[in-house]
PDB file of C-alpha atoms (C1' of nucleotides) in Angstrom:
ATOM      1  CA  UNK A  18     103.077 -60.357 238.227  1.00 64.00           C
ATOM      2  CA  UNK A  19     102.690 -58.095 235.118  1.00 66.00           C
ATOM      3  CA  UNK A  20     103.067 -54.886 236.809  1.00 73.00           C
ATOM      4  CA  UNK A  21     106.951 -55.792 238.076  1.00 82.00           C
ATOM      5  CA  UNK A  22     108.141 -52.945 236.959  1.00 91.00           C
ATOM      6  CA  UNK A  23     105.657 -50.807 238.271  1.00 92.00           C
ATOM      7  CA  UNK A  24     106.078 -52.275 241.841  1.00 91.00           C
ATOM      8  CA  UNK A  25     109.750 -51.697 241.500  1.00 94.00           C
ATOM      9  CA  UNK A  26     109.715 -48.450 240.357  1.00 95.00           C
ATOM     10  CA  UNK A  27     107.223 -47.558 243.119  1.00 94.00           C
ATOM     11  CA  UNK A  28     108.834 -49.137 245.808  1.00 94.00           C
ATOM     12  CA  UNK A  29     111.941 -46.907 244.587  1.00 96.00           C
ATOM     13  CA  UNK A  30     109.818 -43.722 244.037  1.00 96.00           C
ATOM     14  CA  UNK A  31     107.710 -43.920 246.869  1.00 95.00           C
ATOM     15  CA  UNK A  32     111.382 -43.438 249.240  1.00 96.00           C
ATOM     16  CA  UNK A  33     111.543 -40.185 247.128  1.00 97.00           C
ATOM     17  CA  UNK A  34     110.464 -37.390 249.593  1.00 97.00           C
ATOM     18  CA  UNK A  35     108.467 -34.367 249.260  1.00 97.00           C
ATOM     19  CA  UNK A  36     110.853 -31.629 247.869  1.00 97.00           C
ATOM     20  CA  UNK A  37     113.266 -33.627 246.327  1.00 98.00           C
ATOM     21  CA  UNK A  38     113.234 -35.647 243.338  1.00 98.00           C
ATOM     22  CA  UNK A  39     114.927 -38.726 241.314  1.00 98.00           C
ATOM     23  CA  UNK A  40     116.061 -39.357 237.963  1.00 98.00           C
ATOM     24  CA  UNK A  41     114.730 -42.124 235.156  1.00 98.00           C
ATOM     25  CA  UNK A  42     118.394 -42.380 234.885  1.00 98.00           C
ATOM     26  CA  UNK A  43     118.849 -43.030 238.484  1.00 98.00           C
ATOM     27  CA  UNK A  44     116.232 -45.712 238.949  1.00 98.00           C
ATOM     28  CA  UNK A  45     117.335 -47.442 235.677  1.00 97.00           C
ATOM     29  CA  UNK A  46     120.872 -47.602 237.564  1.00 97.00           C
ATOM     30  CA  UNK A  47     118.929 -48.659 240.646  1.00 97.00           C
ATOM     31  CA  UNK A  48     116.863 -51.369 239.277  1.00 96.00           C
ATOM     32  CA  UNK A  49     118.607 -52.576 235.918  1.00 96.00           C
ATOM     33  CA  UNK A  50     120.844 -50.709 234.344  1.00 96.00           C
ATOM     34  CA  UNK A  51     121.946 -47.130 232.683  1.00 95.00           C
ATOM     35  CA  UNK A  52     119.857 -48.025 229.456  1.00 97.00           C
ATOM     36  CA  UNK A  53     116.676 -48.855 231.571  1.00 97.00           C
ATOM     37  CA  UNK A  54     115.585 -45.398 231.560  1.00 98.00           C
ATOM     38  CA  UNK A  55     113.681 -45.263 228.548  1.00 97.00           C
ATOM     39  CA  UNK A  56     111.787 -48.198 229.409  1.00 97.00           C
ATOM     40  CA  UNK A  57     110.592 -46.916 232.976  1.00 97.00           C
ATOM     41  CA  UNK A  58     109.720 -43.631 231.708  1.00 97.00           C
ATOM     42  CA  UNK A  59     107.276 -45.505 229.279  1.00 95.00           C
ATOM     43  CA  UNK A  60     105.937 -47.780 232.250  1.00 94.00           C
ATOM     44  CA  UNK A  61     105.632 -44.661 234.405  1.00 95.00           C
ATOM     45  CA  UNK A  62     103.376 -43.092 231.472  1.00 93.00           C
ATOM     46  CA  UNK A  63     101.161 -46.078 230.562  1.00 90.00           C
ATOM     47  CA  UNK A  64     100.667 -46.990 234.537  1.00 84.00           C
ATOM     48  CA  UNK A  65      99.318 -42.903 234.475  1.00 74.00           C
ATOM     49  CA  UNK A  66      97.185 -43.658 231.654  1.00 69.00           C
ATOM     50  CA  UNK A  67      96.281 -47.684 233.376  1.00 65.00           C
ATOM     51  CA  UNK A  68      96.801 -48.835 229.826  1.00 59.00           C
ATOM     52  CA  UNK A  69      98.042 -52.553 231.901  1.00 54.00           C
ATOM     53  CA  UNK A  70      97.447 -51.326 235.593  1.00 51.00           C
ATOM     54  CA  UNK A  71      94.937 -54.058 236.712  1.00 50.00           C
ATOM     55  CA  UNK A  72      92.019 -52.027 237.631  1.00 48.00           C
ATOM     56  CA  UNK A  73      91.408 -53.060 240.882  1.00 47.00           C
ATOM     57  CA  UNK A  74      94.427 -51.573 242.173  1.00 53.00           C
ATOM     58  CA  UNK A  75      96.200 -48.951 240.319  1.00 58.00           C
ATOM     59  CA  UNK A  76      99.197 -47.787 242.387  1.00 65.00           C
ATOM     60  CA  UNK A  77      99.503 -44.066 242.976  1.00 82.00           C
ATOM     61  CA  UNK A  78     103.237 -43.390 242.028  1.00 90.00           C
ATOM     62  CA  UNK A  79     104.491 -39.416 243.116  1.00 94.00           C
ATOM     63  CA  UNK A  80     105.841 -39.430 238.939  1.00 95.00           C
ATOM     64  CA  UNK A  81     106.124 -35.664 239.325  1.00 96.00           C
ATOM     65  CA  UNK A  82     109.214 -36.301 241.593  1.00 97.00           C
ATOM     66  CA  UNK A  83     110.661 -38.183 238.676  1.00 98.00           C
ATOM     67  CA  UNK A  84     112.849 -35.831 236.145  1.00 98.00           C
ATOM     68  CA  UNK A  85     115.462 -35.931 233.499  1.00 98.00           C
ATOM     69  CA  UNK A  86     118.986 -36.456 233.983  1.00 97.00           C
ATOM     70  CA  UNK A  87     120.144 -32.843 232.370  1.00 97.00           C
ATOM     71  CA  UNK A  88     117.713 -30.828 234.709  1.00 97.00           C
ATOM     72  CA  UNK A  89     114.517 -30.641 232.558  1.00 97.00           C
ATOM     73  CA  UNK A  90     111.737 -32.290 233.780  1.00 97.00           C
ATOM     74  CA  UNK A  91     110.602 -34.468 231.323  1.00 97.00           C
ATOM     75  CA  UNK A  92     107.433 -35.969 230.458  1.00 95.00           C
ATOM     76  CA  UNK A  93     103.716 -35.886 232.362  1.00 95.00           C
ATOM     77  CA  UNK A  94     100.587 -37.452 231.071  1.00 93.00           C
ATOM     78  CA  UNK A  95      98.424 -34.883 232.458  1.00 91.00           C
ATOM     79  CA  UNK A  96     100.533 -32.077 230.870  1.00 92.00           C
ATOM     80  CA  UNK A  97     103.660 -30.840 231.163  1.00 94.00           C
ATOM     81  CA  UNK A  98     102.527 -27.361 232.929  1.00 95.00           C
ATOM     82  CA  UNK A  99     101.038 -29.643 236.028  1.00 95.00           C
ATOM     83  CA  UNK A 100     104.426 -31.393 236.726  1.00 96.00           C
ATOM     84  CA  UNK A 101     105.965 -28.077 236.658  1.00 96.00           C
ATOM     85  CA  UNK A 102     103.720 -26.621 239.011  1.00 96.00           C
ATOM     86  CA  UNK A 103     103.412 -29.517 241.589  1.00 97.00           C
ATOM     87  CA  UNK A 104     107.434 -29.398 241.506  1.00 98.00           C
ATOM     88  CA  UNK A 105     107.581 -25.618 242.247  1.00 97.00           C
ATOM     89  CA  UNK A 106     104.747 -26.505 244.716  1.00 97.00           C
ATOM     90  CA  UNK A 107     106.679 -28.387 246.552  1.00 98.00           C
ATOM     91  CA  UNK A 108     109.523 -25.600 246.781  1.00 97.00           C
ATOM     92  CA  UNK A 109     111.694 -26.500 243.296  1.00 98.00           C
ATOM     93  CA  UNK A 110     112.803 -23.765 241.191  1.00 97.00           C
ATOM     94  CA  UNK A 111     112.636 -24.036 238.443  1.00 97.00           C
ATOM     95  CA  UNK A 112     113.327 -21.478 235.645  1.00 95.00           C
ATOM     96  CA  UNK A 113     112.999 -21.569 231.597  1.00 93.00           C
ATOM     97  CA  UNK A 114     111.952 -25.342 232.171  1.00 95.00           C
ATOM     98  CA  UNK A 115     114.978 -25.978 233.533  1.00 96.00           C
ATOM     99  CA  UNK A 116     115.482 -27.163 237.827  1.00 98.00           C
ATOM    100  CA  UNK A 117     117.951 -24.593 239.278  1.00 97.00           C
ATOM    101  CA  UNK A 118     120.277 -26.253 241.768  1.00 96.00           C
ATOM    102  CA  UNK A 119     119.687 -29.423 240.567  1.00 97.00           C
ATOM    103  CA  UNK A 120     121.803 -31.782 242.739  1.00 95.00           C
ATOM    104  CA  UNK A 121     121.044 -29.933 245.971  1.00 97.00           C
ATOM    105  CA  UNK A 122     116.895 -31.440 245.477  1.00 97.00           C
ATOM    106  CA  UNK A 123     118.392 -34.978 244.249  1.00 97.00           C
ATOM    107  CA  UNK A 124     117.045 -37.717 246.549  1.00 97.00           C
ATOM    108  CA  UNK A 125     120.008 -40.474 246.430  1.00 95.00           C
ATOM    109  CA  UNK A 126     119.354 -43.983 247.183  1.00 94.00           C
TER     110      UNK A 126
ATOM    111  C1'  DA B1010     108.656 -63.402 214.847  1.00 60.76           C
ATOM    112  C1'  DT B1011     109.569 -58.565 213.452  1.00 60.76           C
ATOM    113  C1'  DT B1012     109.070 -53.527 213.627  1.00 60.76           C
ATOM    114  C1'  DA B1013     107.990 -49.124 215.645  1.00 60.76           C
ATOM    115  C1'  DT B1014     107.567 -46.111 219.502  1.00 60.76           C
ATOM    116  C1'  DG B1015     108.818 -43.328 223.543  1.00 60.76           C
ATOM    117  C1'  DA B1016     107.695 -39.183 230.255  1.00 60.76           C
ATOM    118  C1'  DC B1017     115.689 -41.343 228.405  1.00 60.76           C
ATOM    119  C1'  DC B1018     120.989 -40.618 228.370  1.00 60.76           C
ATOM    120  C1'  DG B1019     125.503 -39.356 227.012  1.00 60.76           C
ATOM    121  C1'  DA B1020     128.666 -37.904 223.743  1.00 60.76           C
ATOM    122  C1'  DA B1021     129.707 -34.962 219.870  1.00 60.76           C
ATOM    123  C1'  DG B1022     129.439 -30.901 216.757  1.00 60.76           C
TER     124       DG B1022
ATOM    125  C1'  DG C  10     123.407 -22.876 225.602  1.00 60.76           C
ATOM    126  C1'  DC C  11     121.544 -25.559 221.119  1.00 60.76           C
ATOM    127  C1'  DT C  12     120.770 -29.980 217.916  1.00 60.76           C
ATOM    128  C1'  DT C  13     121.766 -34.593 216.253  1.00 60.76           C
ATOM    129  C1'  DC C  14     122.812 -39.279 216.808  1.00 60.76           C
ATOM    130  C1'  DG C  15     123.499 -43.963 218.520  1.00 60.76           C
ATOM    131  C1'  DG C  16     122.452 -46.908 222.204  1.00 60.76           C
ATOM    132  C1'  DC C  17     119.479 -50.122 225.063  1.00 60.76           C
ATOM    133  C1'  DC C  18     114.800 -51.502 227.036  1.00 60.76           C
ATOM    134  C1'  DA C  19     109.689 -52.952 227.504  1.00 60.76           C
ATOM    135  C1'  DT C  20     105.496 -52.853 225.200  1.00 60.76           C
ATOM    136  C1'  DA C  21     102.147 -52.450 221.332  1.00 60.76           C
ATOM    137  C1'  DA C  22     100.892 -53.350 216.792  1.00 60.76           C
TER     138       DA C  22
END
DNA sequence: ATTATGACCGAAG
DNA sequence: GCTTCGGCCATAA
């Protein structure tokens, strides 16, 4: 399959509930290894943009939940502002860019 | 086949 | 807190 990443990541992602969140380094542990981060977070922005989802079915992956390992909150496609507010929306806080209390919203595997 | 890029990470200054 | 740098990975060109 050509998405495998994408399926992995999702299966991973999709366990994440609402209110707490996951790291790119904590799936690249998960799935691979500490250096895999880089790669998901590229996979995680191309599936957004369905640069090499098929089109039939392009899977719906909560990325907002998915941060940086030093408590910013890295990347969106749609913009950096929506992440931030769908995070805070669903009761982060986050201040100067940066998640406050970091480990107590960590999701762990 | 080779090179460049990026929603990263950790260590170092 | 900051910036810089080296490291690995998948994908695109």
């Amino acid at each position: 399959m050509k998405n495998s990443i994408i399926d992995k990541i999702h299966h991973l992602v999709s366990q994440v509930p609402k209110g707490k969140i996951t790291t790119y380094g904590a799936l690249a542990r998960k799935l691979r290894n500490k250096f895999y981060a880089r790669a998901i977070g590229q996979a995680l922005g191309r599936n957004e943009n369905n640069y090499y989802s098929n089109k039939q079915k392009i899977k719906k992956i909560p990325c907002h939940r998915v941060v940086k390992q030093d408590g910013r909150i890295g990347g969106y496609n749609v913009g950096f502002a929506k992440k931030k507010r769908l995070l805070q929306a669903e009761g982060i806080t986050i201040k100067k860019d940066m998640i406050q209390n970091f480990s107590s919203f960590l999701h762990l595997f």
